[in-house]
Short mmCIF file of C-alpha atoms in Angstrom, two decimals:
data_model
loop_
_atom_site.label_atom_id
_atom_site.label_comp_id
_atom_site.label_asym_id
_atom_site.label_seq_id
_atom_site.Cartn_x
_atom_site.Cartn_y
_atom_site.Cartn_z
CA MET V 173 -95.90 29.17 -7.86
CA ASN V 174 -98.60 27.21 -6.01
CA LYS V 175 -101.07 24.73 -7.49
CA LYS V 176 -103.95 27.21 -7.75
CA GLU V 177 -101.81 29.73 -9.64
CA LYS V 178 -100.67 26.98 -12.06
CA SER V 179 -104.30 25.92 -12.51
CA THR V 180 -105.31 29.49 -13.33
CA ILE V 181 -102.54 29.84 -15.92
CA ARG V 182 -103.54 26.54 -17.54
CA LYS V 183 -107.08 27.87 -17.92
CA LEU V 184 -105.75 31.00 -19.57
CA LYS V 185 -103.76 28.97 -22.07
CA ASN V 186 -106.57 26.54 -22.87
CA LYS V 187 -108.88 28.70 -25.02
CA LYS V 188 -110.00 25.91 -27.33
CA TYR V 189 -113.31 25.14 -25.64
CA GLU V 190 -113.85 28.47 -23.87
CA GLY V 191 -116.81 29.55 -26.00
CA PHE V 192 -118.58 26.22 -25.55
CA LEU V 193 -118.00 26.26 -21.79
CA LEU V 194 -119.31 29.83 -21.53
CA ILE V 195 -122.51 28.80 -23.28
CA ILE V 196 -122.96 25.83 -20.93
CA ARG V 197 -122.40 28.05 -17.90
CA GLY V 198 -124.78 30.62 -19.36
CA ILE V 199 -127.50 27.99 -19.72
CA GLU V 200 -126.95 26.85 -16.13
CA THR V 201 -127.15 30.43 -14.94
CA GLY V 202 -130.27 31.21 -16.97
CA ILE V 203 -132.13 28.13 -15.75
CA ALA V 204 -131.24 28.74 -12.09
CA ALA V 205 -132.05 32.45 -12.23
CA GLY V 206 -135.17 31.98 -14.33
CA LEU V 207 -136.76 29.37 -12.07
CA VAL V 208 -136.20 31.36 -8.87
CA CYS V 209 -137.45 34.60 -10.47
CA VAL V 210 -140.54 32.90 -11.89
CA LEU V 211 -141.41 31.60 -8.42
CA PHE V 212 -140.90 35.09 -7.02
CA ARG V 213 -143.11 36.73 -9.67
CA PHE V 214 -145.85 34.20 -8.98
CA LEU V 215 -145.72 34.78 -5.22
CA LEU V 216 -145.76 38.55 -5.68
CA SER V 217 -148.75 38.47 -8.02
CA LYS V 218 -150.69 36.39 -5.50
CA ALA V 219 -149.59 38.63 -2.62
CA GLU V 220 -150.83 41.75 -4.41
CA GLU V 221 -154.08 40.03 -5.38
CA TYR V 222 -154.79 38.96 -1.79
CA LEU V 223 -153.83 42.41 -0.48
CA TYR V 224 -156.48 44.24 -2.49
CA THR V 225 -159.05 41.57 -1.65
CA ILE V 226 -158.41 42.09 2.06
CA ILE V 227 -158.49 45.89 1.73
CA ASP V 228 -161.88 45.70 0.01
CA ALA V 229 -163.13 43.42 2.79
CA VAL V 230 -161.96 45.53 5.77
CA LYS V 231 -162.60 49.02 4.41
CA GLY V 232 -165.41 50.76 6.26
CA ARG V 233 -165.23 48.34 9.20
CA PRO V 234 -163.18 50.10 11.92
CA LEU V 235 -162.58 47.16 14.24
CA ILE V 236 -161.50 44.76 11.50
CA SER V 237 -159.38 47.51 9.94
CA ALA V 238 -157.58 47.99 13.26
CA LEU V 239 -156.94 44.26 13.49
CA TRP V 240 -155.57 44.29 9.94
CA ILE V 241 -153.16 47.12 10.81
CA CYS V 242 -152.01 45.23 13.92
CA ALA V 243 -151.44 42.12 11.81
CA LEU V 244 -149.26 44.15 9.43
CA ALA V 245 -147.26 45.47 12.39
CA ALA V 246 -146.64 41.87 13.46
CA ILE V 247 -145.50 41.03 9.92
CA GLY V 248 -143.11 43.97 10.11
CA ILE V 249 -141.57 42.56 13.29
CA LEU V 250 -141.09 39.20 11.57
CA VAL V 251 -139.38 40.86 8.59
CA ALA V 252 -137.07 42.74 10.98
CA LEU V 253 -136.05 39.45 12.59
CA ILE V 254 -135.28 37.93 9.18
CA ILE V 255 -133.13 40.91 8.21
CA LYS V 256 -131.29 40.64 11.51
CA LYS V 257 -130.44 37.02 10.68
CA VAL V 258 -129.73 37.67 6.98
CA PRO V 259 -128.66 41.34 6.62
CA ASP V 260 -128.00 41.04 2.89
CA SER V 261 -131.66 40.22 2.24
CA ALA V 262 -132.67 43.80 3.09
CA SER V 263 -133.60 46.57 0.67
CA SER V 264 -133.28 46.36 -3.12
CA GLY V 265 -130.57 43.75 -3.69
CA ILE V 266 -128.82 45.44 -6.62
CA PRO V 267 -126.21 47.23 -4.44
CA GLN V 268 -125.49 43.95 -2.64
CA VAL V 269 -124.78 42.21 -5.94
CA THR V 270 -122.48 45.02 -7.06
CA ALA V 271 -120.65 44.92 -3.72
CA GLU V 272 -120.09 41.18 -4.10
CA ILE V 273 -118.77 41.60 -7.64
CA ARG V 274 -116.25 44.04 -6.17
CA GLY V 275 -115.25 41.48 -3.55
CA ARG V 276 -116.54 43.46 -0.57
CA ILE V 277 -119.17 41.03 0.69
CA SER V 278 -119.85 37.32 0.24
CA PRO V 279 -123.28 36.34 1.59
CA ASN V 280 -124.63 32.81 1.88
CA TRP V 281 -126.55 32.36 -1.37
CA TRP V 282 -129.37 30.10 -0.17
CA LYS V 283 -129.99 32.13 3.00
CA VAL V 284 -130.34 35.29 0.92
CA ILE V 285 -132.75 33.59 -1.48
CA LEU V 286 -134.96 32.26 1.31
CA GLY V 287 -134.82 35.45 3.38
CA LYS V 288 -135.46 37.72 0.42
CA LEU V 289 -138.18 35.50 -1.00
CA PHE V 290 -140.18 35.65 2.21
CA GLY V 291 -139.31 39.24 3.10
CA SER V 292 -140.12 40.74 -0.30
CA THR V 293 -143.33 38.76 -0.67
CA VAL V 294 -144.75 39.82 2.69
CA SER V 295 -143.56 43.41 2.15
CA VAL V 296 -145.62 43.60 -1.04
CA PHE V 297 -148.48 41.77 0.70
CA SER V 298 -148.34 44.54 3.32
CA GLY V 299 -148.61 47.19 0.61
CA LEU V 300 -145.17 48.80 0.79
CA SER V 301 -144.28 50.72 -2.36
CA LEU V 302 -141.67 48.24 -3.52
CA GLY V 303 -141.20 46.30 -6.75
CA ARG V 304 -139.89 42.95 -7.92
CA GLU V 305 -136.98 44.08 -10.09
CA GLY V 306 -134.24 44.68 -7.50
CA PRO V 307 -134.92 41.42 -5.67
CA SER V 308 -135.08 39.60 -9.03
CA VAL V 309 -131.58 40.85 -9.84
CA GLN V 310 -130.35 39.56 -6.49
CA PHE V 311 -132.24 36.28 -6.88
CA GLY V 312 -130.65 35.76 -10.28
CA ALA V 313 -127.18 36.47 -8.92
CA MET V 314 -127.60 34.25 -5.85
CA ALA V 315 -129.13 31.41 -7.87
CA ALA V 316 -126.17 31.63 -10.26
CA LYS V 317 -123.78 31.65 -7.32
CA GLY V 318 -125.50 28.56 -5.97
CA ALA V 319 -125.15 26.82 -9.34
CA ALA V 320 -121.46 27.75 -9.41
CA ARG V 321 -120.89 26.43 -5.90
CA ILE V 322 -122.78 23.19 -6.54
CA THR V 323 -120.82 22.52 -9.74
CA LYS V 324 -117.57 23.58 -8.00
CA ALA V 325 -116.73 26.30 -10.49
CA ASP V 326 -113.55 28.31 -9.99
CA LYS V 327 -113.82 31.84 -8.59
CA THR V 328 -113.48 33.58 -11.96
CA THR V 329 -116.32 31.52 -13.41
CA GLU V 330 -118.39 32.12 -10.28
CA LEU V 331 -118.06 35.89 -10.61
CA ARG V 332 -119.00 35.71 -14.29
CA MET V 333 -122.03 33.57 -13.47
CA LEU V 334 -123.00 35.90 -10.65
CA SER V 335 -122.85 38.92 -12.97
CA SER V 336 -124.77 37.10 -15.71
CA GLY V 337 -127.33 35.88 -13.18
CA ALA V 338 -128.03 39.47 -12.15
CA GLY V 339 -128.86 40.35 -15.75
CA ALA V 340 -130.92 37.17 -16.12
CA GLY V 341 -132.94 38.22 -13.07
CA LEU V 342 -133.75 41.57 -14.65
CA ALA V 343 -134.61 39.84 -17.93
CA ALA V 344 -137.04 37.51 -16.15
CA ALA V 345 -138.60 40.35 -14.16
CA PHE V 346 -139.28 42.62 -17.15
CA ASN V 347 -139.33 40.11 -20.06
CA ALA V 348 -136.39 42.17 -21.34
CA PRO V 349 -133.35 40.03 -22.25
CA LEU V 350 -131.42 42.77 -24.08
CA ALA V 351 -131.83 45.14 -21.14
CA GLY V 352 -130.58 42.38 -18.87
CA VAL V 353 -127.39 42.01 -20.91
CA MET V 354 -126.76 45.75 -21.01
CA PHE V 355 -127.51 46.04 -17.28
CA VAL V 356 -124.68 43.59 -16.58
CA LEU V 357 -122.15 45.63 -18.57
CA GLU V 358 -123.35 49.12 -17.69
CA GLU V 359 -124.36 48.81 -14.04
CA ILE V 360 -123.11 45.54 -12.51
CA TYR V 361 -119.76 44.60 -14.08
CA LYS V 362 -118.93 48.13 -15.28
CA THR V 363 -116.29 47.04 -17.78
CA PHE V 364 -116.31 45.18 -21.07
CA ASP V 365 -115.47 41.49 -20.89
CA LYS V 366 -116.19 39.22 -23.86
CA ALA V 367 -116.59 36.19 -21.63
CA VAL V 368 -119.11 37.96 -19.39
CA LEU V 369 -120.95 39.30 -22.44
CA CYS V 370 -121.25 35.83 -23.98
CA MET V 371 -122.42 34.23 -20.75
CA ALA V 372 -124.84 37.07 -20.00
CA ILE V 373 -126.49 36.86 -23.43
CA VAL V 374 -127.13 33.13 -23.03
CA ALA V 375 -128.31 33.48 -19.42
CA CYS V 376 -130.69 36.37 -20.17
CA VAL V 377 -132.23 34.65 -23.19
CA VAL V 378 -132.75 31.41 -21.23
CA ALA V 379 -134.22 33.22 -18.20
CA ASP V 380 -136.51 35.27 -20.44
CA PHE V 381 -137.68 32.12 -22.22
CA ILE V 382 -138.52 30.46 -18.89
CA SER V 383 -140.38 33.58 -17.76
CA LYS V 384 -142.40 33.73 -20.98
CA LEU V 385 -143.32 30.03 -20.63
CA PHE V 386 -145.08 30.82 -17.35
CA PHE V 387 -146.35 34.38 -17.84
CA GLY V 388 -146.82 34.70 -21.59
CA GLN V 389 -145.23 36.98 -24.15
CA ASP V 390 -147.17 40.18 -23.50
CA THR V 391 -145.14 43.30 -22.83
CA VAL V 392 -145.14 44.66 -19.28
CA PHE V 393 -146.49 48.07 -20.33
CA SER V 394 -148.93 48.11 -23.27
CA TYR V 395 -150.17 51.40 -24.74
CA GLN V 396 -151.27 53.08 -27.95
CA SER V 397 -148.35 55.03 -29.41
CA GLU V 398 -148.10 57.84 -31.92
CA THR V 399 -145.06 59.06 -33.82
CA ILE V 400 -143.93 62.36 -32.33
CA PRO V 401 -143.71 65.00 -35.10
CA LEU V 402 -140.32 66.68 -35.51
CA ARG V 403 -141.80 70.09 -34.72
CA TRP V 404 -142.31 68.95 -31.12
CA TYR V 405 -138.78 67.68 -30.59
CA TRP V 406 -137.84 70.86 -28.74
CA LEU V 407 -140.15 69.60 -26.00
CA LEU V 408 -137.97 66.48 -25.71
CA VAL V 409 -135.01 68.69 -24.81
CA LEU V 410 -137.03 70.50 -22.16
CA PHE V 411 -138.44 67.25 -20.81
CA GLY V 412 -134.95 65.71 -20.65
CA ILE V 413 -133.78 68.66 -18.56
CA VAL V 414 -136.76 68.25 -16.21
CA CYS V 415 -136.07 64.51 -15.84
CA GLY V 416 -132.39 65.17 -15.14
CA LEU V 417 -133.10 67.74 -12.44
CA PHE V 418 -135.78 65.62 -10.78
CA GLY V 419 -133.55 62.54 -10.93
CA ALA V 420 -130.78 64.43 -9.14
CA PHE V 421 -133.28 65.58 -6.50
CA TYR V 422 -134.66 62.04 -6.18
CA ASN V 423 -131.21 60.59 -5.47
CA THR V 424 -130.33 63.27 -2.93
CA PHE V 425 -133.69 63.02 -1.17
CA MET V 426 -133.81 59.22 -1.02
CA ILE V 427 -130.25 58.80 0.22
CA ALA V 428 -130.71 61.57 2.81
CA CYS V 429 -133.90 59.91 4.08
CA ARG V 430 -132.17 56.53 4.18
CA ASP V 431 -129.28 57.95 6.19
CA LEU V 432 -131.67 59.75 8.55
CA PHE V 433 -133.63 56.55 9.14
CA ALA V 434 -130.40 54.65 9.86
CA LYS V 435 -129.28 57.27 12.39
CA ILE V 436 -132.32 56.68 14.59
CA ARG V 437 -130.52 54.13 16.73
CA LYS V 438 -132.42 54.56 19.98
CA ILE V 439 -135.48 52.85 18.52
CA PRO V 440 -135.01 49.09 17.97
CA GLN V 441 -135.31 47.96 14.37
CA TRP V 442 -138.26 45.70 15.07
CA ILE V 443 -140.24 48.69 16.38
CA LYS V 444 -139.29 50.71 13.28
CA PHE V 445 -140.51 47.94 11.00
CA ALA V 446 -143.71 47.48 13.00
CA CYS V 447 -144.47 51.19 12.57
CA VAL V 448 -143.60 51.19 8.86
CA PHE V 449 -145.83 48.21 8.10
CA ALA V 450 -148.66 49.64 10.23
CA VAL V 451 -148.46 52.96 8.36
CA SER V 452 -148.65 51.00 5.11
CA GLY V 453 -151.90 49.49 6.36
CA VAL V 454 -153.33 52.96 7.01
CA VAL V 455 -152.21 54.19 3.58
CA GLY V 456 -153.86 51.17 1.99
CA LEU V 457 -157.19 52.07 3.53
CA VAL V 458 -156.94 55.72 2.46
CA LEU V 459 -155.17 55.60 -0.93
CA PRO V 460 -154.76 51.99 -2.14
CA GLN V 461 -153.74 53.13 -5.65
CA ILE V 462 -150.17 53.91 -4.51
CA LEU V 463 -149.50 50.54 -2.88
CA CYS V 464 -146.98 47.94 -4.08
CA GLY V 465 -144.92 48.40 -7.22
CA GLY V 466 -147.41 50.54 -9.08
CA HIS V 467 -149.39 48.22 -11.36
CA SER V 468 -152.64 49.82 -10.18
CA MET V 469 -151.33 53.30 -11.01
CA ALA V 470 -150.20 52.13 -14.44
CA GLN V 471 -153.71 50.84 -15.19
CA ILE V 472 -155.24 54.14 -14.08
CA LEU V 473 -152.91 56.07 -16.38
CA ILE V 474 -153.53 53.85 -19.41
CA GLN V 475 -157.26 53.25 -19.07
CA GLU V 476 -158.64 56.40 -17.45
CA ARG V 477 -156.31 59.23 -18.57
CA PRO V 478 -156.79 61.22 -15.34
CA ASP V 479 -156.74 65.01 -15.16
CA LEU V 480 -153.50 66.89 -14.52
CA TRP V 481 -154.15 67.53 -10.83
CA ILE V 482 -154.96 63.88 -10.19
CA VAL V 483 -151.77 62.87 -11.98
CA LEU V 484 -149.72 65.31 -9.90
CA GLY V 485 -151.43 64.20 -6.69
CA LEU V 486 -150.77 60.51 -7.31
CA PHE V 487 -147.21 61.34 -8.38
CA ALA V 488 -146.50 63.18 -5.12
CA ALA V 489 -148.17 60.50 -2.99
CA LYS V 490 -146.29 57.68 -4.72
CA PHE V 491 -142.99 59.53 -4.40
CA LEU V 492 -143.38 60.17 -0.66
CA PHE V 493 -144.72 56.71 0.15
CA GLY V 494 -142.02 55.14 -2.02
CA ALA V 495 -139.34 57.06 -0.13
CA PHE V 496 -140.89 55.98 3.17
CA SER V 497 -140.95 52.33 2.09
CA PHE V 498 -137.41 52.37 0.69
CA CYS V 499 -135.86 54.17 3.65
CA SER V 500 -137.13 51.53 6.04
CA GLY V 501 -134.79 48.97 4.46
CA ALA V 502 -137.62 46.49 3.89
CA PRO V 503 -136.87 43.88 1.19
CA GLY V 504 -138.08 45.10 -2.18
CA GLY V 505 -137.05 46.95 -5.32
CA THR V 506 -137.27 50.56 -6.43
CA LEU V 507 -136.99 50.18 -10.23
CA TYR V 508 -140.66 49.65 -11.10
CA PRO V 509 -141.97 52.29 -8.65
CA MET V 510 -139.38 54.62 -10.18
CA CYS V 511 -140.66 53.81 -13.68
CA ILE V 512 -144.21 54.58 -12.54
CA LEU V 513 -143.05 57.96 -11.24
CA GLY V 514 -141.44 58.60 -14.61
CA ALA V 515 -144.66 57.66 -16.41
CA TYR V 516 -146.74 60.00 -14.27
CA GLY V 517 -144.16 62.77 -14.61
CA GLY V 518 -144.24 62.35 -18.37
CA ALA V 519 -148.05 62.38 -18.41
CA ALA V 520 -148.11 65.59 -16.35
CA PHE V 521 -145.55 67.24 -18.65
CA ALA V 522 -147.54 66.19 -21.73
CA GLN V 523 -150.82 67.52 -20.35
CA ALA V 524 -149.14 70.84 -19.57
CA ALA V 525 -147.69 70.94 -23.11
CA ILE V 526 -151.12 70.18 -24.57
CA ALA V 527 -152.70 73.03 -22.61
CA LEU V 528 -149.93 75.61 -23.03
CA CYS V 529 -148.33 74.78 -26.39
CA GLY V 530 -151.15 73.14 -28.29
CA MET V 531 -149.39 69.79 -28.61
CA ASP V 532 -151.46 66.97 -30.08
CA ALA V 533 -153.40 65.30 -27.23
CA ALA V 534 -152.69 61.85 -28.70
CA LEU V 535 -149.01 62.18 -27.74
CA TRP V 536 -149.46 62.19 -23.97
CA GLN V 537 -148.90 58.43 -23.58
CA ASP V 538 -145.66 58.69 -25.54
CA PHE V 539 -144.37 61.18 -23.00
CA ALA V 540 -145.38 58.83 -20.19
CA VAL V 541 -143.10 56.21 -21.73
CA LEU V 542 -140.32 58.74 -22.27
CA GLY V 543 -140.56 59.66 -18.60
CA MET V 544 -139.70 56.10 -17.60
CA ALA V 545 -136.46 56.13 -19.59
CA GLY V 546 -135.58 59.69 -18.64
CA LEU V 547 -135.92 59.07 -14.93
CA PHE V 548 -134.06 55.75 -15.18
CA ALA V 549 -131.14 57.48 -16.92
CA SER V 550 -130.87 60.30 -14.38
CA ILE V 551 -131.35 58.17 -11.26
CA VAL V 552 -129.51 54.94 -12.08
CA ARG V 553 -127.12 56.68 -14.52
CA ALA V 554 -127.36 53.83 -17.02
CA PRO V 555 -128.94 55.49 -20.08
CA VAL V 556 -128.40 52.69 -22.60
CA THR V 557 -130.00 50.14 -20.26
CA GLY V 558 -132.92 52.51 -19.71
CA ILE V 559 -133.48 53.01 -23.44
CA ILE V 560 -133.41 49.29 -24.19
CA LEU V 561 -135.49 48.42 -21.12
CA VAL V 562 -138.32 50.82 -21.94
CA PHE V 563 -138.22 49.76 -25.59
CA GLU V 564 -138.58 46.10 -24.57
CA ILE V 565 -141.33 46.59 -21.95
CA THR V 566 -143.41 48.66 -24.39
CA GLY V 567 -142.51 46.81 -27.59
CA ASN V 568 -142.72 50.02 -29.63
CA ILE V 569 -139.96 51.04 -32.01
CA ASN V 570 -141.57 54.41 -32.87
CA THR V 571 -140.27 56.00 -29.68
CA LEU V 572 -136.66 54.80 -30.00
CA LEU V 573 -135.21 58.14 -31.17
CA PRO V 574 -137.18 60.21 -28.61
CA LEU V 575 -136.17 57.70 -25.92
CA ALA V 576 -132.51 58.20 -26.76
CA ALA V 577 -132.84 61.99 -26.82
CA VAL V 578 -134.62 62.28 -23.46
CA SER V 579 -132.41 59.68 -21.77
CA LEU V 580 -129.10 61.18 -22.86
CA ILE V 581 -130.14 64.73 -21.98
CA SER V 582 -131.46 63.58 -18.61
CA TYR V 583 -128.25 61.66 -17.95
CA ALA V 584 -126.08 64.65 -18.86
CA ILE V 585 -128.05 67.06 -16.66
CA ALA V 586 -127.98 64.78 -13.60
CA ASP V 587 -124.26 64.23 -14.09
CA ALA V 588 -123.60 67.95 -14.56
CA VAL V 589 -125.23 68.92 -11.26
CA GLY V 590 -123.00 66.44 -9.42
CA SER V 591 -125.65 63.92 -8.41
CA THR V 592 -124.25 60.57 -7.25
CA PRO V 593 -125.84 57.61 -9.10
CA PHE V 594 -128.47 55.98 -6.90
CA TYR V 595 -127.07 52.46 -6.66
CA ALA V 596 -123.47 53.71 -6.47
CA ALA V 597 -124.37 55.66 -3.34
CA LEU V 598 -126.00 52.58 -1.83
CA VAL V 599 -122.99 50.40 -2.68
CA ASP V 600 -120.72 52.86 -0.88
CA ARG V 601 -122.86 52.56 2.24
CA ILE V 602 -122.76 48.77 2.09
CA THR V 603 -119.01 48.53 1.51
CA ASN V 604 -118.30 51.00 4.30
CA GLY V 605 -120.70 49.33 6.71
CA GLU V 606 -120.59 46.46 9.12
CA ASN V 607 -121.50 43.82 6.54
CA ALA V 608 -118.57 44.62 4.25
CA LYS V 609 -116.70 41.40 4.90
CA ALA V 610 -115.50 39.32 2.01
CA GLU V 611 -114.18 35.80 2.29
CA GLU V 612 -110.61 36.10 3.58
CA LYS V 613 -109.68 32.45 3.87
CA LYS V 614 -109.29 31.55 0.23
CA SER V 615 -106.20 32.37 -1.81
CA GLU V 616 -107.60 31.49 -5.23
CA LYS V 617 -106.79 33.80 -8.13
CA VAL V 618 -109.50 35.63 -10.05
CA ILE V 619 -109.28 36.57 -13.73
CA LYS V 620 -110.66 39.97 -14.71
CA THR V 621 -110.27 42.03 -17.87
CA TYR V 622 -110.08 45.78 -18.42
CA VAL V 623 -110.09 47.81 -21.63
CA ILE V 624 -107.77 50.82 -21.94
CA PRO V 625 -109.98 53.69 -23.18
CA THR V 626 -108.95 56.58 -25.40
CA GLY V 627 -107.39 59.29 -23.25
CA SER V 628 -106.38 56.89 -20.49
CA PRO V 629 -103.18 57.73 -18.58
CA ALA V 630 -102.07 54.16 -19.37
CA ASP V 631 -102.19 54.84 -23.13
CA GLY V 632 -98.62 55.15 -24.44
CA LYS V 633 -96.93 53.87 -21.29
CA THR V 634 -95.14 50.61 -20.64
CA ILE V 635 -96.44 48.08 -18.13
CA SER V 636 -93.51 48.73 -15.78
CA GLN V 637 -94.22 52.47 -15.68
CA LEU V 638 -97.55 51.91 -13.93
CA ASP V 639 -98.17 50.73 -10.38
CA TRP V 640 -100.71 47.91 -10.62
CA GLY V 641 -100.41 46.94 -6.95
CA LYS V 642 -98.83 43.96 -5.23
CA HIS V 643 -101.75 41.56 -5.54
CA SER V 644 -102.45 41.70 -9.28
CA VAL V 645 -100.43 40.79 -12.35
CA ILE V 646 -101.07 41.23 -16.08
CA VAL V 647 -101.03 37.78 -17.65
CA SER V 648 -102.12 38.73 -21.16
CA VAL V 649 -102.56 41.75 -23.41
CA GLU V 650 -105.05 41.34 -26.27
CA ARG V 651 -104.64 43.78 -29.17
CA GLY V 652 -107.29 43.12 -31.76
CA GLU V 653 -107.09 39.41 -32.49
CA THR V 654 -103.43 39.22 -31.47
CA PRO V 655 -102.51 38.08 -27.94
CA ILE V 656 -99.31 39.64 -26.61
CA THR V 657 -97.14 38.14 -23.89
CA PRO V 658 -96.80 40.98 -21.36
CA LYS V 659 -93.34 42.21 -20.40
CA GLY V 660 -92.17 45.20 -18.45
CA ASP V 661 -91.36 47.12 -21.64
CA THR V 662 -94.64 46.24 -23.40
CA LEU V 663 -96.13 49.51 -24.66
CA LEU V 664 -99.85 49.81 -23.93
CA GLN V 665 -102.30 51.35 -26.40
CA ALA V 666 -105.89 52.53 -26.27
CA GLY V 667 -108.17 49.59 -27.03
CA ASP V 668 -105.85 47.00 -25.49
CA VAL V 669 -107.61 44.39 -23.37
CA LEU V 670 -105.61 43.68 -20.22
CA VAL V 671 -106.17 40.32 -18.56
CA PHE V 672 -105.30 40.43 -14.86
CA MET V 673 -104.79 37.63 -12.37
CA ILE V 674 -105.86 39.06 -8.99
CA SER V 675 -105.60 37.64 -5.50
CA GLN V 676 -109.09 36.94 -4.18
CA ARG V 677 -108.07 38.16 -0.73
CA ARG V 678 -107.31 41.62 -2.07
CA PHE V 679 -109.75 41.60 -4.97
CA ALA V 680 -111.64 44.80 -4.10
CA GLN V 681 -108.53 46.83 -3.32
CA SER V 682 -106.71 45.56 -6.41
CA CYS V 683 -109.63 46.36 -8.74
CA LYS V 684 -109.79 49.88 -7.35
CA LYS V 685 -106.05 50.30 -7.91
CA ILE V 686 -106.26 49.03 -11.49
CA GLU V 687 -109.22 51.29 -12.28
CA THR V 688 -107.24 54.25 -10.96
CA MET V 689 -104.31 53.39 -13.24
CA ILE V 690 -106.53 52.98 -16.29
CA SER V 691 -108.65 55.99 -15.23
CA GLU V 692 -112.27 56.37 -14.24
CA THR V 693 -113.33 56.69 -17.87
CA ASN V 694 -113.02 52.91 -18.22
CA LYS V 695 -116.02 52.41 -16.00
CA ILE V 696 -119.41 52.93 -17.63
CA GLN V 697 -121.08 55.49 -15.40
#
């Protein structure tokens, strides 16, 4: 047994100060993630402000408008060069974080922060339909990774900080700490780990506090709500089905467009980006409401209550321009634009229900909010995160039951039609691509826990009856509050927490092997 293995085992045995150390690491993570995300939110708000000022100045002046479009094309070329140097700064950022948690990639943390910070800011300044949430998740993760590297944390702690930092980034972006915690468990880490949960709670609360210090305590999406009468709950079922079907279509369409864009290899990437950014300039002159994340569209919906055909028109335009922006691979998120689509879809559904079924007209804004959660559940396939997120960004408890109903129905429908979760599909493309190179030099061991679910093939079998792979070993079995020293004849039960020591070199392959043994039901889909 080498020194690093002995060190890992000593850490497992020394549980006395674990809780205190997790809190300290959570604070470090929250501060690092919060500060970077606050800077990013500030830059994005200024970029969007300057964008609309410039559009107002150049509109109606053909020569200056042409110069503006040429300037955006030049910005696109610059962004393409940055992505060429730092490939992991492209696109949303959430799939990259998930891929790193799985051990498939290991980007340079400060290069990603700098590249993404510049790339996302100028992408929003150019008007692309991209949001701040995906990059904020990646910023939080990379800032946490930087803190771990600077403080020379071991690999297990680094992965926990990276996961917690991702949630802290979401918390800072949305002022939603609970959603950040659930996002870590449901979408990023995908298994229950008490240590990760503890660290994530602290990190998300700290990051949210820092964000509120700079941007105030107002909710992201403020509206006047009404309690939906029980006699209209049948509409929630219908709306959940609509959200589920559209979410499945959204995933298929977006991934197909992304793959099609990637297959156009004869055209250099810098030319592609120049064209994409130039088109964004044209769109900004014609229909500026659909630019950026969607704050302008949200204000229109809340303040003006547009007619059904205007709602449908803006919905279609935002969807197509959002797909165009996303498929380019430009740095920026899709979560907030997706929420705006959900809000407009909900508003359209409500207006149709008002006209056809006689539903109370005061309920239309409630359906706009329900649309956000419903679309989130069907696209991302993380219904609990969606429910909590929409609850936190609206600050309204009246819609909690309808949120749950629409989200769960939408989730079930999208899953039933066989739609691949959006970020899962993107992670597969990253891990199968050229950038899927993890660090191979280190031989440090990583600690990871798994819970045996009810119905697992591991339930009722001994440890020796299952093939866990050559590069992982069970070092502890936790049953309730009782730790069990694992032996070959140890009988496993549903609810047991298995603590594995995994070789970092084969981390991704080993995790996949373990998940197969425990069964896919262990992962929160």
